[in-house]
Amino acid sequence: MDDSSDFIEPASADDDSSVLSNDLAAVTSDYDPSIYEHQQNTASLVGSVTSSVNEHIYENGRRYHRYKSGRYPIPNDDKEAIRENVRNALFFELLGGRLHLAPIGDNPQNIIDIGTGFGDWAIDMGDRYPSARVVGLDLSPIQSVWIPPNVEFVVDDVEDNAWIHGSDYDLIHLRMTAVILKSPATVAATAFAHLKPGGWIEFQEVYPRIGCHDDTMPDDYVVAQFYRLAARELQRQHGWDLYAAEHLPRQLEEIGFVNIQRKVCHVPIGYWPKDRHRMQHAFLFEETLTEFMDVMRAKPLNTDVHDILPLDDDNKTPLTAQDIDKLCANVRTALCARNVHAYIPFHFVWAQKPN
Ligand SMILES: C[S@@+](CC[C@H](N)C(=O)[O-])C[C@H]1O[C@@H](n2cnc3c(N)ncnc32)[C@H](O)[C@@H]1O
């Protein structure tokens, strides 16, 4: 079996990413420009924010942001910092040490990272491009104070305010952030207005429709079940779309972006790869999903706070805490299994504002 399942494919307007090709032989090249020929023709504070931006809220043994409290149900504590570090390493490995795929040249001037989290990507970009001013924007003031001199962090709500902290951007970057926005298209449209002509937007997103390279994945595969439950509850409780990545190419095209490209990486779930790099991806993913289950148990899947119905539509009896613990235990077992050759896709989508 071939486990070299990392490929590049064009993002066409009639693309249906819910059906990802497993025929790797068919995917041999980078973007085909003919598809878009027709188009070629230390955190500072913002707005009226008070000192509450620097405060936090503690619930269920975890720490959460206080500014725009409740907006983001994922913790911002030290445990989350480690999960984000590990995920940062996974992205770094997937891109072979690159931080982005958009061709921004060697001397970009202005870069912004929307939903920067603990700021790892923004700090790395500041180091890599001394020519650039790099802004990291987030709801939480959680970023390191030990940062390169060309990096700054701002606390802001990208969905409520005129979030642009500067303009004429060479690159506007969002990683794992489209999935948590109420409207990624609205944010992308604002980005379009504030990019310099020829500037780029780039999304790096998980796309949790679990796939399999052969027929080893059972219909009731627990990792797929966990993501379906998480996606439904995050949609119901917060309006998130965990499958937002599939709509990005089309949305960017509608806004007026050109040169829209996509790279899809299949991250192995379980200890099945023969290749040691891909095994490393599996280990890093195992770590982030294991921690993500704790994150979900603390709030969105907390049965003391929410009635969580089973995935089976006919069953109206809410799941108990034990039911969810059992599901998570089964997922932990699946994350170490060798007999199911499953993967989770990560999408990289980048596009250019016309010159
Ligand atoms: C999943 S994390 C991604 C962090 C980072 N980009 C990374 O790749 O590790 C999403 C981040 O977006 C931030 N966020 C959520 N809603 C936001 C909003 N409306 N405005 C600004 N930041 C937001 C959260 O605080 C969180 O740090």
XYZ file of C-alpha atoms and ligand atoms in Angstrom:
382
model
C 0.000 0.000 0.000
C 1.165 3.484 -0.864
C 1.156 5.806 2.132
C 2.729 8.813 0.399
C -0.625 10.540 0.396
C 0.411 14.147 0.311
C -0.502 15.888 -2.890
C -1.281 19.107 -4.627
C -4.439 19.676 -6.537
C -6.012 22.684 -8.216
C -8.999 24.256 -6.513
C -11.550 24.660 -9.241
C -14.837 26.525 -9.032
C -16.877 23.325 -9.287
C -14.703 21.500 -6.838
C -16.346 19.179 -4.339
C -13.802 18.658 -1.612
C -16.103 16.347 0.269
C -14.983 13.703 -2.210
C -11.214 13.695 -1.980
C -9.435 11.667 -4.580
C -7.520 8.682 -3.299
C -6.113 8.110 -6.744
C -2.715 9.575 -6.036
C -1.422 8.671 -9.457
C -3.938 11.121 -10.909
C -2.534 14.000 -8.895
C 0.823 14.832 -10.307
C 1.081 18.560 -10.722
C 0.658 21.914 -9.146
C -2.110 24.349 -9.979
C -3.321 24.560 -13.568
C -3.673 28.293 -14.332
C -5.999 27.632 -17.276
C -8.746 26.997 -14.751
C -8.726 30.677 -13.888
C -7.909 32.092 -17.295
C -11.236 33.890 -17.411
C -10.249 35.859 -14.328
C -6.849 36.766 -15.646
C -8.355 38.692 -18.198
C 2.964 42.295 23.727
C -0.447 42.847 22.917
C -1.659 46.300 22.500
C -5.330 46.964 23.062
C -7.835 48.287 20.606
C -11.052 50.285 20.339
C -13.073 50.797 23.487
C -11.591 47.777 25.154
C -11.049 48.100 28.895
C -8.534 46.362 31.132
C -10.764 43.269 30.998
C -8.788 42.143 27.959
C -5.982 41.217 30.300
C -8.213 39.152 32.566
C -9.279 35.550 32.194
C -12.184 33.381 33.270
C -11.695 30.016 35.008
C -14.221 27.222 34.443
C -14.131 23.432 34.593
C -10.499 23.492 35.616
C -9.465 25.453 32.498
C -8.770 29.123 31.722
C -10.711 31.048 29.026
C -10.554 34.503 27.461
C -12.420 37.321 29.211
C -12.625 39.892 26.382
C -15.817 39.017 24.441
C -16.298 36.252 26.978
C -17.980 33.091 25.701
C -17.119 33.773 22.071
C -14.466 31.082 21.912
C -15.070 27.916 23.978
C -11.485 26.667 23.786
C -9.134 27.353 26.743
C -6.182 29.746 26.590
C -4.135 28.175 29.409
C -0.723 26.495 29.536
C -2.127 23.117 28.515
C -3.611 24.710 25.417
C -0.290 26.416 24.706
C 1.362 22.988 24.560
C -1.379 21.623 22.267
C -0.867 24.604 19.964
C 2.935 24.089 20.025
C 2.494 20.478 18.955
C 0.067 21.472 16.193
C 2.524 24.143 15.085
C 5.150 21.398 14.752
C 2.723 19.281 12.723
C 2.088 22.126 10.247
C 5.825 22.785 10.022
C 6.480 19.128 9.187
C 3.627 18.964 6.690
C 5.056 21.934 4.791
C 8.623 20.631 4.953
C 9.814 23.551 7.082
C 7.941 26.240 5.188
C 5.618 28.578 7.038
C 3.355 29.416 4.089
C 2.815 28.453 0.469
C 1.832 31.837 -0.972
C 4.758 33.198 -3.033
C 5.323 36.475 -1.182
C 8.962 36.950 -2.218
C 11.974 37.513 0.010
C 11.179 41.009 1.272
C 7.547 41.324 2.331
C 6.700 44.495 4.267
C 3.372 43.824 5.979
C 1.979 40.545 7.290
C -0.954 39.856 9.626
C -1.905 36.588 11.337
C -5.621 36.511 12.181
C -6.441 34.359 15.245
C -2.765 34.088 16.069
C -3.327 32.180 19.324
C -0.075 31.965 21.278
C 1.643 33.604 18.313
C 4.077 30.843 17.259
C 3.517 31.394 13.529
C 3.791 35.199 13.772
C 7.033 34.931 15.757
C 8.511 32.468 13.258
C 7.515 34.782 10.402
C 9.122 37.765 12.154
C 12.376 35.802 12.417
C 12.199 34.598 8.836
C 11.368 37.986 7.282
C 13.259 40.774 9.092
C 12.000 43.149 6.362
C 8.398 42.738 7.495
C 6.210 44.170 10.198
C 4.252 41.149 11.451
C 1.007 41.655 13.411
C -0.665 38.844 15.345
C -4.334 39.435 16.213
C -6.343 37.453 18.742
C -9.138 37.663 21.324
C -6.702 36.511 24.003
C -3.610 38.359 25.288
C -1.628 35.147 25.641
C 1.378 35.677 23.408
C 4.980 35.583 24.554
C 6.705 38.846 25.479
C 9.992 37.498 24.070
C 9.356 38.387 20.468
C 11.382 39.683 17.517
C 11.387 43.505 17.268
C 9.344 43.437 14.048
C 6.434 41.488 15.629
C 3.508 42.968 17.558
C 0.329 41.499 18.969
C -3.096 43.119 19.233
C -6.232 42.012 21.039
C -9.262 42.416 18.824
C -12.356 40.618 17.612
C -11.900 39.985 13.914
C -15.632 39.505 13.451
C -16.815 42.632 15.263
C -14.367 45.396 14.546
C -12.582 46.989 11.656
C -9.735 44.676 12.470
C -7.177 45.899 10.005
C -4.156 47.054 11.980
C -2.477 48.559 8.991
C -3.127 48.039 5.311
C -1.306 47.189 2.122
C -0.628 43.711 3.394
C 1.616 41.331 1.456
C 0.121 38.358 3.295
C -2.969 37.851 5.456
C -2.741 34.477 7.122
C -5.275 32.383 9.021
C -4.410 28.997 10.470
C -7.059 26.793 12.097
C -9.174 29.926 12.192
C -11.623 29.654 9.267
C -13.215 26.757 11.147
C -13.937 28.935 14.186
C -15.256 32.039 12.418
C -18.956 32.688 11.980
C -18.254 33.952 8.463
C -14.828 33.250 6.941
C -16.087 34.840 3.690
C -16.753 38.178 5.428
C -13.285 38.180 6.964
C -11.776 37.257 3.582
C -13.661 40.150 1.938
C -12.235 42.599 4.511
C -8.829 41.074 3.890
C -9.251 41.608 0.157
C -9.841 45.332 0.743
C -6.687 45.677 2.817
C -4.244 43.589 0.801
C -1.908 45.431 -1.496
C -2.491 44.695 -5.201
C -0.768 41.369 -5.823
C -0.896 40.506 -2.089
C -1.916 37.058 -0.841
C -4.335 35.470 1.597
C -3.558 31.997 2.945
C -5.655 29.589 5.008
C -4.243 26.486 6.677
C -7.111 24.388 7.994
C -8.057 20.944 9.222
C -10.862 19.337 7.226
C -12.155 16.565 9.476
C -13.899 14.320 6.978
C -11.961 11.214 7.833
C -10.852 9.173 4.832
C -9.113 5.872 4.261
C -6.668 4.675 1.611
C -8.197 1.222 1.389
C -11.233 -0.514 2.851
C -9.821 -0.976 6.362
C -11.959 1.750 7.972
C -15.226 0.488 9.492
C -18.444 2.465 8.939
C -18.634 3.216 12.658
C -14.981 4.321 12.945
C -14.781 6.102 16.325
C -12.518 8.962 15.211
C -15.046 9.894 12.505
C -17.837 9.607 15.083
C -16.004 11.905 17.489
C -15.507 14.567 14.811
C -19.123 14.335 13.671
C -20.282 14.875 17.268
C -17.807 17.724 17.809
C -18.774 19.389 14.498
C -22.479 19.166 15.264
C -22.127 20.607 18.786
C -19.746 23.400 17.748
C -22.147 24.322 14.940
C -25.167 24.180 17.242
C -23.589 26.012 20.170
C -21.288 28.487 18.375
C -22.202 28.555 14.680
C -18.828 27.080 13.649
C -18.336 25.071 10.496
C -15.581 22.515 10.996
C -15.797 21.810 7.254
C -15.274 25.461 6.272
C -12.169 24.591 4.238
C -14.226 22.984 1.495
C -15.938 26.307 0.666
C -12.872 28.539 0.728
C -11.768 28.319 -2.948
C -15.237 29.178 -4.203
C -15.693 31.981 -1.654
C -12.334 33.503 -2.549
C -13.222 33.387 -6.225
C -16.536 35.180 -5.549
C -14.720 37.930 -3.656
C -12.426 38.548 -6.627
C -9.247 36.687 -5.680
C -7.273 35.082 -8.495
C -4.597 32.390 -8.682
C -6.538 30.307 -6.179
C -4.616 27.197 -5.225
C -4.998 24.367 -2.794
C -2.768 21.716 -1.336
C -4.277 18.833 0.594
C -2.206 16.791 3.030
C -3.488 13.527 4.447
C -2.347 13.141 8.050
C -2.346 9.493 9.148
C -4.537 8.468 12.088
C -2.928 5.539 13.910
C 0.483 3.910 13.816
C 0.127 2.460 10.322
C 2.558 4.441 8.086
C 5.794 2.780 7.017
C 7.448 6.087 6.204
C 9.035 7.643 9.303
C 8.004 11.205 8.412
C 4.416 10.184 8.072
C 4.684 8.246 11.317
C 5.885 11.464 12.921
C 2.770 13.223 11.544
C 0.659 10.470 13.115
C 2.339 10.967 16.518
C 1.865 14.731 16.407
C -1.750 14.344 15.375
C -2.349 11.784 18.138
C -1.090 14.273 20.694
C -3.246 17.156 19.446
C -6.437 15.090 19.156
C -5.915 13.559 22.602
C -5.706 17.042 24.085
C -8.569 18.292 21.899
C -10.850 15.672 23.461
C -10.109 17.149 26.911
C -10.824 20.624 25.528
C -14.169 19.440 24.170
C -15.044 17.594 27.388
C -14.455 20.762 29.445
C -17.084 22.834 27.596
C -18.780 21.930 24.314
C -19.200 18.241 25.246
C -19.799 18.884 28.953
C -22.978 16.981 29.783
C -23.493 19.013 32.989
C -23.961 22.088 30.808
C -25.445 20.797 27.536
C -27.822 18.055 26.482
C -25.702 16.165 23.966
C -27.887 13.947 21.789
C -26.431 10.824 20.162
C -25.539 11.008 16.462
C -28.362 8.609 15.713
C -31.226 11.020 14.832
C -33.955 8.770 16.209
C -32.475 8.565 19.678
C -33.549 11.518 21.836
C -31.937 10.317 25.077
C -28.976 12.606 25.850
C -25.565 11.035 26.158
C -24.207 10.662 29.675
C -20.737 11.735 30.778
C -19.839 8.031 30.789
C -20.973 7.665 27.158
C -18.697 10.502 26.096
C -15.804 9.243 28.213
C -16.189 5.852 26.544
C -16.164 7.407 23.066
C -12.996 9.350 23.941
C -11.343 6.211 25.357
C -12.131 4.374 22.109
C -10.678 7.255 20.090
C -7.467 7.057 22.154
C -7.228 3.359 21.311
C -7.850 4.080 17.596
C -5.063 6.663 17.610
C -2.539 3.876 18.292
C -4.068 1.218 16.030
C -2.230 -0.169 12.986
C -5.045 -2.022 11.275
C -7.152 0.958 10.094
C -5.406 3.049 7.437
C -7.348 6.224 8.084
C -6.285 9.809 7.554
C -7.534 13.314 8.251
C -7.120 15.920 5.484
C -5.486 19.301 6.099
C -6.209 21.967 3.480
C -3.879 24.784 2.478
C -5.662 27.389 0.342
C -3.972 30.503 -0.980
C -5.079 33.189 -3.389
C -3.986 36.547 -4.743
C -5.560 39.974 -4.999
C -5.283 40.990 -8.667
C -2.557 43.445 -9.581
C -7.731 27.304 16.776
S -6.882 28.693 17.366
C -5.600 28.882 16.165
C -4.383 29.544 16.712
C -3.204 29.663 15.744
N -3.578 30.354 14.526
C -2.601 28.326 15.416
O -2.543 27.968 14.251
O -2.185 27.623 16.334
C -7.976 30.018 16.952
C -7.605 31.331 17.594
O -8.521 32.327 17.113
C -8.840 33.185 18.187
N -10.157 33.766 17.899
C -11.359 33.148 17.981
N -12.339 33.987 17.604
C -11.732 35.160 17.304
C -12.220 36.416 16.886
N -13.526 36.612 16.699
N -11.332 37.409 16.687
C -9.999 37.199 16.889
N -9.472 36.030 17.282
C -10.344 35.021 17.493
C -8.837 32.310 19.418
O -8.641 33.074 20.598
C -7.699 31.348 19.116
O -6.497 31.798 19.667
